[in-house]
PDB file of C-alpha atoms in Angstrom:
ATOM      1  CA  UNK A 236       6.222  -4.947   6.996  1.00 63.00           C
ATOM      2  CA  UNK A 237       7.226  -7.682   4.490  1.00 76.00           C
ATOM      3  CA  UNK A 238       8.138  -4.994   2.163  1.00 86.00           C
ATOM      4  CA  UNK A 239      10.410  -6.394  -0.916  1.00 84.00           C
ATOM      5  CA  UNK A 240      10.497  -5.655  -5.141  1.00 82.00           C
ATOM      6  CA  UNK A 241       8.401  -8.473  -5.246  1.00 83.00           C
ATOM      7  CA  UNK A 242       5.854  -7.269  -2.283  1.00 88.00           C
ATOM      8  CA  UNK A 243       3.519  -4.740  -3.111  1.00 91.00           C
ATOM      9  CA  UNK A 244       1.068  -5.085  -0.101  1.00 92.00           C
ATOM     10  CA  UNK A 245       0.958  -7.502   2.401  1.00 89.00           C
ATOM     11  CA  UNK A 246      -1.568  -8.544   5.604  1.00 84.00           C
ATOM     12  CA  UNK A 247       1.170  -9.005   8.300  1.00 65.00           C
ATOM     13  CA  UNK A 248       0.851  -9.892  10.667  1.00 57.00           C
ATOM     14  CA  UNK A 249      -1.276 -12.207   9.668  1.00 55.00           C
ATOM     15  CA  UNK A 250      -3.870 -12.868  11.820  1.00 62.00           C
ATOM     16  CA  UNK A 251      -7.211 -13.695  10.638  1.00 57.00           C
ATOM     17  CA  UNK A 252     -10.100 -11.764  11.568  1.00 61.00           C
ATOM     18  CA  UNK A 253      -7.935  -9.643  14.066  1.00 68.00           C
ATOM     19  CA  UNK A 254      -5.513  -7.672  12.123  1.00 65.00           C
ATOM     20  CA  UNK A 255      -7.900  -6.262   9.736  1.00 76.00           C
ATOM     21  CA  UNK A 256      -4.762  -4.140   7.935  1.00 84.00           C
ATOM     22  CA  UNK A 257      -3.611  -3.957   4.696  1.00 88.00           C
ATOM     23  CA  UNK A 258      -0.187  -2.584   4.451  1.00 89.00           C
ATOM     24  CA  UNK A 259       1.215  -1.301   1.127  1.00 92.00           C
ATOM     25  CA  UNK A 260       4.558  -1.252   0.504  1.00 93.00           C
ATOM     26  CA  UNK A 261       6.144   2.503  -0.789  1.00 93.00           C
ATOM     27  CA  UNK A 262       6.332   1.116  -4.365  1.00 92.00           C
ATOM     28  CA  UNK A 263       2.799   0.230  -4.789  1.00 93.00           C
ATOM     29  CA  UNK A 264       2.140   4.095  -4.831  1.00 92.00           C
ATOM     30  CA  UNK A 265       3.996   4.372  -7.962  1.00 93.00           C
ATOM     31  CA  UNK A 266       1.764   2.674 -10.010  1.00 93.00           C
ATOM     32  CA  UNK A 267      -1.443   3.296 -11.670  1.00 94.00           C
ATOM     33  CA  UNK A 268      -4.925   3.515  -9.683  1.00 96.00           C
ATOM     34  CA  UNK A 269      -5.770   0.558 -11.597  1.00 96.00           C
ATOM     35  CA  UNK A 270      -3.318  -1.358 -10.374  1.00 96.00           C
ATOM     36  CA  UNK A 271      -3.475  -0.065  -6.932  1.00 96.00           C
ATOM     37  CA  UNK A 272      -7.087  -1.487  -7.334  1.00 97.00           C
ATOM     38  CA  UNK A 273      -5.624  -4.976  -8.323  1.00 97.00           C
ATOM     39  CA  UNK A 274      -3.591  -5.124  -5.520  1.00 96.00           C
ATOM     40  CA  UNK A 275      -5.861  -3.834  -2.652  1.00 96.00           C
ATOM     41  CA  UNK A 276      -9.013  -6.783  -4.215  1.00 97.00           C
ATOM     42  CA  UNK A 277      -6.120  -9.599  -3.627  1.00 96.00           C
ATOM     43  CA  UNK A 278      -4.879  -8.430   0.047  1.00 94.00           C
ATOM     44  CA  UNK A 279      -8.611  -7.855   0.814  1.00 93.00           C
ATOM     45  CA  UNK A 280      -9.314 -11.329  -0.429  1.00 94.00           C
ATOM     46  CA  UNK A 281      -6.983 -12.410   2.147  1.00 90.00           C
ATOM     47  CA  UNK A 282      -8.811 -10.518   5.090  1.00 87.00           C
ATOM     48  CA  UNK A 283     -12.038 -12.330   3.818  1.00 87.00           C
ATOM     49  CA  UNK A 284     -11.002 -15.704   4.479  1.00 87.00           C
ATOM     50  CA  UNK A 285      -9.081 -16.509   0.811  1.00 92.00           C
ATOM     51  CA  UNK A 286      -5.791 -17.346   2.414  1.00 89.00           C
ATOM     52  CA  UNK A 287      -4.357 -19.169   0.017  1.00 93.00           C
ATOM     53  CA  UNK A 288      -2.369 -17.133  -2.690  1.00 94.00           C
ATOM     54  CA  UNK A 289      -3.976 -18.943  -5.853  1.00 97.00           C
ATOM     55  CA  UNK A 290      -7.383 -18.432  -3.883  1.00 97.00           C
ATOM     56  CA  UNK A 291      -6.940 -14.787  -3.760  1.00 97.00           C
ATOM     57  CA  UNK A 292      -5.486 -14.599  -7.668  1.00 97.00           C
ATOM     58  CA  UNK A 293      -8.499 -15.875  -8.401  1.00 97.00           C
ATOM     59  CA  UNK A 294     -10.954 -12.966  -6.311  1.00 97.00           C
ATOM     60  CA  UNK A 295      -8.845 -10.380  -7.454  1.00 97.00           C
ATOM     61  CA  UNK A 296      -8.909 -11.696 -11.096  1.00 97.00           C
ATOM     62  CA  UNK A 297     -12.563 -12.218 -10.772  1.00 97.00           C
ATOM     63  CA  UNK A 298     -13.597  -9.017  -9.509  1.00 97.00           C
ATOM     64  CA  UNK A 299     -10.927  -6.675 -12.036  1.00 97.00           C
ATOM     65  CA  UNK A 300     -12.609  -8.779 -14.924  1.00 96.00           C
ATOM     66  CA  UNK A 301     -16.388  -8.369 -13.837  1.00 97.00           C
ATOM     67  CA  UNK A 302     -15.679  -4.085 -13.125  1.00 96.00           C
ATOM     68  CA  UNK A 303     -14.776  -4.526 -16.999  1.00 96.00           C
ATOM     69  CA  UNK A 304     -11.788  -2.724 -16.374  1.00 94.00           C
ATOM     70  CA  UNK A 305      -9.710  -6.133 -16.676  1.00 95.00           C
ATOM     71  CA  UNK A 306      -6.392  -7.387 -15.067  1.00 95.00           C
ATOM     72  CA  UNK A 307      -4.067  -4.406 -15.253  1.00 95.00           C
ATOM     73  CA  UNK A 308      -1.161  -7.000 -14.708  1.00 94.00           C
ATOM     74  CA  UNK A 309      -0.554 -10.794 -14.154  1.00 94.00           C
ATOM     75  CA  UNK A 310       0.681 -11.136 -10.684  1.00 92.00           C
ATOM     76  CA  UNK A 311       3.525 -13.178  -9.481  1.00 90.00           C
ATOM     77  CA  UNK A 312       1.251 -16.384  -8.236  1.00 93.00           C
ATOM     78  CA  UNK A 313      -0.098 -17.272 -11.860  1.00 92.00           C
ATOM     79  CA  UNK A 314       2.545 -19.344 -12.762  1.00 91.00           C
ATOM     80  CA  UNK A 315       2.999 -20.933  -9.373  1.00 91.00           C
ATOM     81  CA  UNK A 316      -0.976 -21.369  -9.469  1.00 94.00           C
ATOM     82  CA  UNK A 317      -0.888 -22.909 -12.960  1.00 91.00           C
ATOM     83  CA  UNK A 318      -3.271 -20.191 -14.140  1.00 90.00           C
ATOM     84  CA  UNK A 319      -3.754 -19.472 -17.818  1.00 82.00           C
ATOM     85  CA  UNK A 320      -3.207 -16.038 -18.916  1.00 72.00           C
TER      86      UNK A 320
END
């Protein structure tokens, strides 16, 4: 399901408030639980009604800096979202 190297987890089909599923992609489980964390805060953020990628950056950023455990990684929307790192 929309599995690529750049795809960790996805929400596909996406369908708001009907597919409740987050999918994650075989490589996710290769990296740390922190991480996995990350990942499963910005495809949740999607299920919540934060469709928009930078919108979701910004949940999952929000919520891994006020656990204190921090950003384990920069995800691949930063840039595109014009987000300082």
């Amino acid at each position: 399901l929309g599995c690529t190297e750049n795809v960790l987890a996805s929400v596909m089909p996406f369908i708001p408030f009907i597919n409740r599923n987050v999918y994650v992609c075989p490589l996710t489980l290769n990296y740390l639980v922190k991480s996995q964390a990350q990942i499963l805060i910005h495809e949740s953020a999607h299920l919540t009604g934060f469709y928009n990628e930078c919108h979701a950056t910004l949940v999952e950023a929000g919520a891994m800096i006020a656990s204190g455990e921090g950003l384990d990684f920069y995800n691949g929307y930063w840039e595109d979202c014009d987000f300082c790192k």
